[in-house]
């Protein structure tokens, strides 16, 4: 009950109410920290962190960093406000790990940022040390790095990232602006990528076609068909 009261206090966006709820709570729930991040309520996050909250804790598949990036988990977040960008930087500065997995399907923060389609998120994650590997390259439209990865490891076309995504799924689900994602998808298919590969998402499995449809990539969708 106290944990629910803390979440409700956070939703008021009033720091005084959050302080009062923290005093009543026997512990700080992961849900409360994730909710504060989703709302980009940095002052509440700082208060929770001061009282021992885990900035990498997970609740229903979401960590604070992923909740911030995906304000609405079923849609692109749109252009982030200065408040959200400042909250992202605060989280990264205070120990939020961009390599931890979150969201559905589970993915690293830089891939989630590409799926949202926001370069400002990507820029800050890169600065914080987020790993730029072949999977991130597929999501961000970095053809040279994808080609380099395939040359070094030909099986990469059917490898899976730590959360289970394939590079083809990363390209198909990305909304990153200006990225030539269809070219990367074709490159991966030519290298032997299995377009029927499925990845677990909540209580069902999804494939590259699902990602392309969700991201409204007609060209990739038609290519896969």
PDB file of C-alpha atoms in Angstrom, residues 18-201:
ATOM      1  CA  UNK A  18       6.952  12.417  -2.730  1.00  0.00           C
ATOM      2  CA  UNK A  19       8.992  13.240   0.401  1.00  0.00           C
ATOM      3  CA  UNK A  20       6.018  12.452   2.613  1.00  0.00           C
ATOM      4  CA  UNK A  21       5.389   9.156   0.808  1.00  0.00           C
ATOM      5  CA  UNK A  22       9.072   8.169   1.098  1.00  0.00           C
ATOM      6  CA  UNK A  23       8.890   8.708   4.863  1.00  0.00           C
ATOM      7  CA  UNK A  24       5.892   6.383   5.069  1.00  0.00           C
ATOM      8  CA  UNK A  25       7.277   3.677   2.791  1.00  0.00           C
ATOM      9  CA  UNK A  26       9.063   0.697   4.327  1.00  0.00           C
ATOM     10  CA  UNK A  27      11.127   0.404   1.129  1.00  0.00           C
ATOM     11  CA  UNK A  28      11.441   2.056  -2.247  1.00  0.00           C
ATOM     12  CA  UNK A  29       9.710   0.000  -4.928  1.00  0.00           C
ATOM     13  CA  UNK A  30      11.266  -0.470  -8.342  1.00  0.00           C
ATOM     14  CA  UNK A  31       7.938   0.575  -9.786  1.00  0.00           C
ATOM     15  CA  UNK A  32       8.254   4.000  -8.156  1.00  0.00           C
ATOM     16  CA  UNK A  33      11.707   4.599  -9.633  1.00  0.00           C
ATOM     17  CA  UNK A  34      10.576   3.491 -13.089  1.00  0.00           C
ATOM     18  CA  UNK A  35       7.533   5.777 -12.853  1.00  0.00           C
ATOM     19  CA  UNK A  36       9.645   8.772 -11.827  1.00  0.00           C
ATOM     20  CA  UNK A  37      11.892   8.156 -14.833  1.00  0.00           C
ATOM     21  CA  UNK A  38       8.932   7.749 -17.194  1.00  0.00           C
ATOM     22  CA  UNK A  39       7.707  11.151 -16.087  1.00  0.00           C
ATOM     23  CA  UNK A  40      11.233  12.634 -16.267  1.00  0.00           C
ATOM     24  CA  UNK A  41      10.755  13.755 -12.659  1.00  0.00           C
ATOM     25  CA  UNK A  42      14.452  14.274 -11.935  1.00  0.00           C
ATOM     26  CA  UNK A  43      13.996  15.774  -8.466  1.00  0.00           C
ATOM     27  CA  UNK A  44      11.994  12.747  -7.385  1.00  0.00           C
ATOM     28  CA  UNK A  45      14.626  10.428  -8.853  1.00  0.00           C
ATOM     29  CA  UNK A  46      17.335  12.290  -6.938  1.00  0.00           C
ATOM     30  CA  UNK A  47      15.339  11.924  -3.708  1.00  0.00           C
ATOM     31  CA  UNK A  48      14.744   8.218  -4.300  1.00  0.00           C
ATOM     32  CA  UNK A  49      18.404   7.695  -5.200  1.00  0.00           C
ATOM     33  CA  UNK A  50      19.503   9.509  -2.028  1.00  0.00           C
ATOM     34  CA  UNK A  51      17.350   7.065  -0.070  1.00  0.00           C
ATOM     35  CA  UNK A  52      18.935   4.028  -1.700  1.00  0.00           C
ATOM     36  CA  UNK A  53      16.839   3.409  -4.811  1.00  0.00           C
ATOM     37  CA  UNK A  54      18.334   1.235  -7.566  1.00  0.00           C
ATOM     38  CA  UNK A  55      18.559   3.193 -10.818  1.00  0.00           C
ATOM     39  CA  UNK A  56      18.981  -0.079 -12.717  1.00  0.00           C
ATOM     40  CA  UNK A  57      16.075  -1.885 -11.076  1.00  0.00           C
ATOM     41  CA  UNK A  58      13.485  -3.512 -13.317  1.00  0.00           C
ATOM     42  CA  UNK A  59       9.695  -3.527 -13.061  1.00  0.00           C
ATOM     43  CA  UNK A  60       7.557  -5.444 -15.537  1.00  0.00           C
ATOM     44  CA  UNK A  61      10.456  -5.518 -17.967  1.00  0.00           C
ATOM     45  CA  UNK A  62      11.258  -1.813 -17.798  1.00  0.00           C
ATOM     46  CA  UNK A  63      14.236  -0.127 -16.188  1.00  0.00           C
ATOM     47  CA  UNK A  64      14.262   3.623 -15.432  1.00  0.00           C
ATOM     48  CA  UNK A  65      16.402   4.379 -18.489  1.00  0.00           C
ATOM     49  CA  UNK A  66      14.081   2.501 -20.847  1.00  0.00           C
ATOM     50  CA  UNK A  67      10.967   4.018 -19.278  1.00  0.00           C
ATOM     51  CA  UNK A  68      12.385   7.483 -19.906  1.00  0.00           C
ATOM     52  CA  UNK A  69      13.189   6.721 -23.540  1.00  0.00           C
ATOM     53  CA  UNK A  70       9.821   5.077 -24.123  1.00  0.00           C
ATOM     54  CA  UNK A  71       7.354   7.422 -22.474  1.00  0.00           C
ATOM     55  CA  UNK A  72       4.668   5.535 -24.416  1.00  0.00           C
ATOM     56  CA  UNK A  73       6.008   1.986 -24.918  1.00  0.00           C
ATOM     57  CA  UNK A  74       3.809   1.440 -27.986  1.00  0.00           C
ATOM     58  CA  UNK A  75       4.784   4.530 -29.966  1.00  0.00           C
ATOM     59  CA  UNK A  76       7.642   6.798 -30.835  1.00  0.00           C
ATOM     60  CA  UNK A  77       8.155   9.345 -28.083  1.00  0.00           C
ATOM     61  CA  UNK A  78       8.541  12.298 -30.442  1.00  0.00           C
ATOM     62  CA  UNK A  79      10.965  15.164 -29.959  1.00  0.00           C
ATOM     63  CA  UNK A  80      12.105  15.069 -26.332  1.00  0.00           C
ATOM     64  CA  UNK A  81      11.723  18.092 -24.103  1.00  0.00           C
ATOM     65  CA  UNK A  82      14.751  19.683 -22.425  1.00  0.00           C
ATOM     66  CA  UNK A  83      13.356  18.187 -19.205  1.00  0.00           C
ATOM     67  CA  UNK A  84      13.564  14.644 -20.593  1.00  0.00           C
ATOM     68  CA  UNK A  85      17.058  15.170 -21.970  1.00  0.00           C
ATOM     69  CA  UNK A  86      18.242  16.560 -18.637  1.00  0.00           C
ATOM     70  CA  UNK A  87      16.711  13.584 -16.838  1.00  0.00           C
ATOM     71  CA  UNK A  88      18.457  11.189 -19.213  1.00  0.00           C
ATOM     72  CA  UNK A  89      21.790  12.850 -18.513  1.00  0.00           C
ATOM     73  CA  UNK A  90      21.117  12.723 -14.766  1.00  0.00           C
ATOM     74  CA  UNK A  91      20.369   8.999 -14.893  1.00  0.00           C
ATOM     75  CA  UNK A  92      23.505   8.273 -16.902  1.00  0.00           C
ATOM     76  CA  UNK A  93      25.632  10.455 -14.615  1.00  0.00           C
ATOM     77  CA  UNK A  94      24.317   8.646 -11.537  1.00  0.00           C
ATOM     78  CA  UNK A  95      24.870   5.068 -12.604  1.00  0.00           C
ATOM     79  CA  UNK A  96      22.078   4.015 -14.969  1.00  0.00           C
ATOM     80  CA  UNK A  97      23.739   1.413 -17.207  1.00  0.00           C
ATOM     81  CA  UNK A  98      22.890   1.722 -20.931  1.00  0.00           C
ATOM     82  CA  UNK A  99      23.968  -1.883 -21.506  1.00  0.00           C
ATOM     83  CA  UNK A 100      21.237  -3.299 -19.261  1.00  0.00           C
ATOM     84  CA  UNK A 101      18.270  -4.825 -21.055  1.00  0.00           C
ATOM     85  CA  UNK A 102      14.749  -3.470 -20.856  1.00  0.00           C
ATOM     86  CA  UNK A 103      11.428  -3.033 -22.703  1.00  0.00           C
ATOM     87  CA  UNK A 104       9.732  -5.615 -24.928  1.00  0.00           C
ATOM     88  CA  UNK A 105      11.490  -7.208 -26.710  1.00  0.00           C
ATOM     89  CA  UNK A 106      14.395  -6.721 -24.342  1.00  0.00           C
ATOM     90  CA  UNK A 107      17.044  -4.433 -25.797  1.00  0.00           C
ATOM     91  CA  UNK A 108      19.885  -2.127 -24.879  1.00  0.00           C
ATOM     92  CA  UNK A 109      19.083   1.546 -24.483  1.00  0.00           C
ATOM     93  CA  UNK A 110      20.811   2.660 -27.684  1.00  0.00           C
ATOM     94  CA  UNK A 111      18.660   0.300 -29.760  1.00  0.00           C
ATOM     95  CA  UNK A 112      15.531   1.520 -27.982  1.00  0.00           C
ATOM     96  CA  UNK A 113      16.601   5.103 -28.766  1.00  0.00           C
ATOM     97  CA  UNK A 114      16.910   4.146 -32.450  1.00  0.00           C
ATOM     98  CA  UNK A 115      13.452   2.548 -32.345  1.00  0.00           C
ATOM     99  CA  UNK A 116      12.105   5.794 -30.874  1.00  0.00           C
ATOM    100  CA  UNK A 117      13.963   7.668 -33.610  1.00  0.00           C
ATOM    101  CA  UNK A 118      15.606  10.364 -31.505  1.00  0.00           C
ATOM    102  CA  UNK A 119      19.216  11.392 -32.293  1.00  0.00           C
ATOM    103  CA  UNK A 120      19.477  13.455 -29.094  1.00  0.00           C
ATOM    104  CA  UNK A 121      18.961  10.315 -27.020  1.00  0.00           C
ATOM    105  CA  UNK A 122      21.532   8.446 -29.079  1.00  0.00           C
ATOM    106  CA  UNK A 123      24.061  11.260 -28.754  1.00  0.00           C
ATOM    107  CA  UNK A 124      23.847  11.217 -24.965  1.00  0.00           C
ATOM    108  CA  UNK A 125      23.970   7.436 -24.749  1.00  0.00           C
ATOM    109  CA  UNK A 126      27.065   7.346 -26.954  1.00  0.00           C
ATOM    110  CA  UNK A 127      28.715   9.965 -24.744  1.00  0.00           C
ATOM    111  CA  UNK A 128      27.942   7.793 -21.714  1.00  0.00           C
ATOM    112  CA  UNK A 129      29.715   4.820 -23.305  1.00  0.00           C
ATOM    113  CA  UNK A 130      26.882   2.845 -24.880  1.00  0.00           C
ATOM    114  CA  UNK A 131      28.358   0.109 -27.060  1.00  0.00           C
ATOM    115  CA  UNK A 132      28.249   0.714 -30.811  1.00  0.00           C
ATOM    116  CA  UNK A 133      28.391  -2.780 -32.280  1.00  0.00           C
ATOM    117  CA  UNK A 134      26.845  -4.380 -35.355  1.00  0.00           C
ATOM    118  CA  UNK A 135      23.358  -4.520 -33.837  1.00  0.00           C
ATOM    119  CA  UNK A 136      23.409  -0.850 -32.868  1.00  0.00           C
ATOM    120  CA  UNK A 137      24.836  -0.072 -36.308  1.00  0.00           C
ATOM    121  CA  UNK A 138      21.920  -1.875 -37.986  1.00  0.00           C
ATOM    122  CA  UNK A 139      19.458   0.187 -35.938  1.00  0.00           C
ATOM    123  CA  UNK A 140      21.285   3.470 -36.524  1.00  0.00           C
ATOM    124  CA  UNK A 141      21.867   2.958 -40.246  1.00  0.00           C
ATOM    125  CA  UNK A 142      25.661   2.637 -40.035  1.00  0.00           C
ATOM    126  CA  UNK A 143      26.202   0.499 -43.137  1.00  0.00           C
ATOM    127  CA  UNK A 144      30.000   0.589 -42.916  1.00  0.00           C
ATOM    128  CA  UNK A 145      30.005  -0.877 -39.427  1.00  0.00           C
ATOM    129  CA  UNK A 146      27.490  -3.553 -40.433  1.00  0.00           C
ATOM    130  CA  UNK A 147      29.680  -4.489 -43.412  1.00  0.00           C
ATOM    131  CA  UNK A 148      32.767  -4.525 -41.204  1.00  0.00           C
ATOM    132  CA  UNK A 149      31.022  -6.756 -38.688  1.00  0.00           C
ATOM    133  CA  UNK A 150      29.892  -9.185 -41.404  1.00  0.00           C
ATOM    134  CA  UNK A 151      33.400  -9.321 -42.860  1.00  0.00           C
ATOM    135  CA  UNK A 152      34.836 -10.158 -39.462  1.00  0.00           C
ATOM    136  CA  UNK A 153      32.048 -12.536 -38.470  1.00  0.00           C
ATOM    137  CA  UNK A 154      30.009 -13.900 -41.415  1.00  0.00           C
ATOM    138  CA  UNK A 155      27.527 -15.572 -39.035  1.00  0.00           C
ATOM    139  CA  UNK A 156      26.592 -12.154 -37.669  1.00  0.00           C
ATOM    140  CA  UNK A 157      23.587 -12.022 -40.024  1.00  0.00           C
ATOM    141  CA  UNK A 158      21.904 -14.625 -37.825  1.00  0.00           C
ATOM    142  CA  UNK A 159      23.487 -13.769 -34.483  1.00  0.00           C
ATOM    143  CA  UNK A 160      21.405 -12.319 -31.692  1.00  0.00           C
ATOM    144  CA  UNK A 161      22.088  -9.366 -29.449  1.00  0.00           C
ATOM    145  CA  UNK A 162      22.069  -9.890 -25.693  1.00  0.00           C
ATOM    146  CA  UNK A 163      18.292  -9.393 -25.556  1.00  0.00           C
ATOM    147  CA  UNK A 164      17.557 -11.719 -28.471  1.00  0.00           C
ATOM    148  CA  UNK A 165      17.125  -9.263 -31.342  1.00  0.00           C
ATOM    149  CA  UNK A 166      18.698  -9.996 -34.706  1.00  0.00           C
ATOM    150  CA  UNK A 167      20.403  -7.271 -36.722  1.00  0.00           C
ATOM    151  CA  UNK A 168      17.634  -7.538 -39.323  1.00  0.00           C
ATOM    152  CA  UNK A 169      15.033  -6.909 -36.618  1.00  0.00           C
ATOM    153  CA  UNK A 170      17.069  -3.940 -35.384  1.00  0.00           C
ATOM    154  CA  UNK A 171      17.031  -2.391 -38.860  1.00  0.00           C
ATOM    155  CA  UNK A 172      13.360  -3.192 -39.470  1.00  0.00           C
ATOM    156  CA  UNK A 173      12.218  -1.694 -36.154  1.00  0.00           C
ATOM    157  CA  UNK A 174      14.309   1.462 -36.253  1.00  0.00           C
ATOM    158  CA  UNK A 175      12.791   4.891 -36.790  1.00  0.00           C
ATOM    159  CA  UNK A 176      16.160   6.616 -36.856  1.00  0.00           C
ATOM    160  CA  UNK A 177      15.882   9.632 -39.197  1.00  0.00           C
ATOM    161  CA  UNK A 178      17.916   9.648 -42.374  1.00  0.00           C
ATOM    162  CA  UNK A 179      19.141   6.075 -41.970  1.00  0.00           C
ATOM    163  CA  UNK A 180      19.160   3.923 -45.107  1.00  0.00           C
ATOM    164  CA  UNK A 181      17.649   1.020 -43.240  1.00  0.00           C
ATOM    165  CA  UNK A 182      16.322  -0.831 -46.277  1.00  0.00           C
ATOM    166  CA  UNK A 183      19.855  -1.002 -47.677  1.00  0.00           C
ATOM    167  CA  UNK A 184      21.035  -2.557 -44.435  1.00  0.00           C
ATOM    168  CA  UNK A 185      18.132  -5.007 -44.417  1.00  0.00           C
ATOM    169  CA  UNK A 186      19.006  -6.080 -47.972  1.00  0.00           C
ATOM    170  CA  UNK A 187      22.677  -6.395 -47.026  1.00  0.00           C
ATOM    171  CA  UNK A 188      21.788  -8.672 -44.107  1.00  0.00           C
ATOM    172  CA  UNK A 189      19.423 -10.776 -46.217  1.00  0.00           C
ATOM    173  CA  UNK A 190      22.112 -11.183 -48.873  1.00  0.00           C
ATOM    174  CA  UNK A 191      24.425 -12.349 -46.069  1.00  0.00           C
ATOM    175  CA  UNK A 192      21.932 -15.068 -45.127  1.00  0.00           C
ATOM    176  CA  UNK A 193      19.785 -13.446 -42.434  1.00  0.00           C
ATOM    177  CA  UNK A 194      16.727 -15.511 -41.566  1.00  0.00           C
ATOM    178  CA  UNK A 195      13.738 -13.220 -42.085  1.00  0.00           C
ATOM    179  CA  UNK A 196      11.538 -15.726 -40.204  1.00  0.00           C
ATOM    180  CA  UNK A 197      13.581 -15.518 -36.973  1.00  0.00           C
ATOM    181  CA  UNK A 198      11.342 -14.739 -34.002  1.00  0.00           C
ATOM    182  CA  UNK A 199      12.078 -12.935 -30.739  1.00  0.00           C
ATOM    183  CA  UNK A 200      10.040 -13.073 -27.535  1.00  0.00           C
ATOM    184  CA  UNK A 201       8.082  -9.920 -26.706  1.00  0.00           C
TER     185      UNK A 201
END
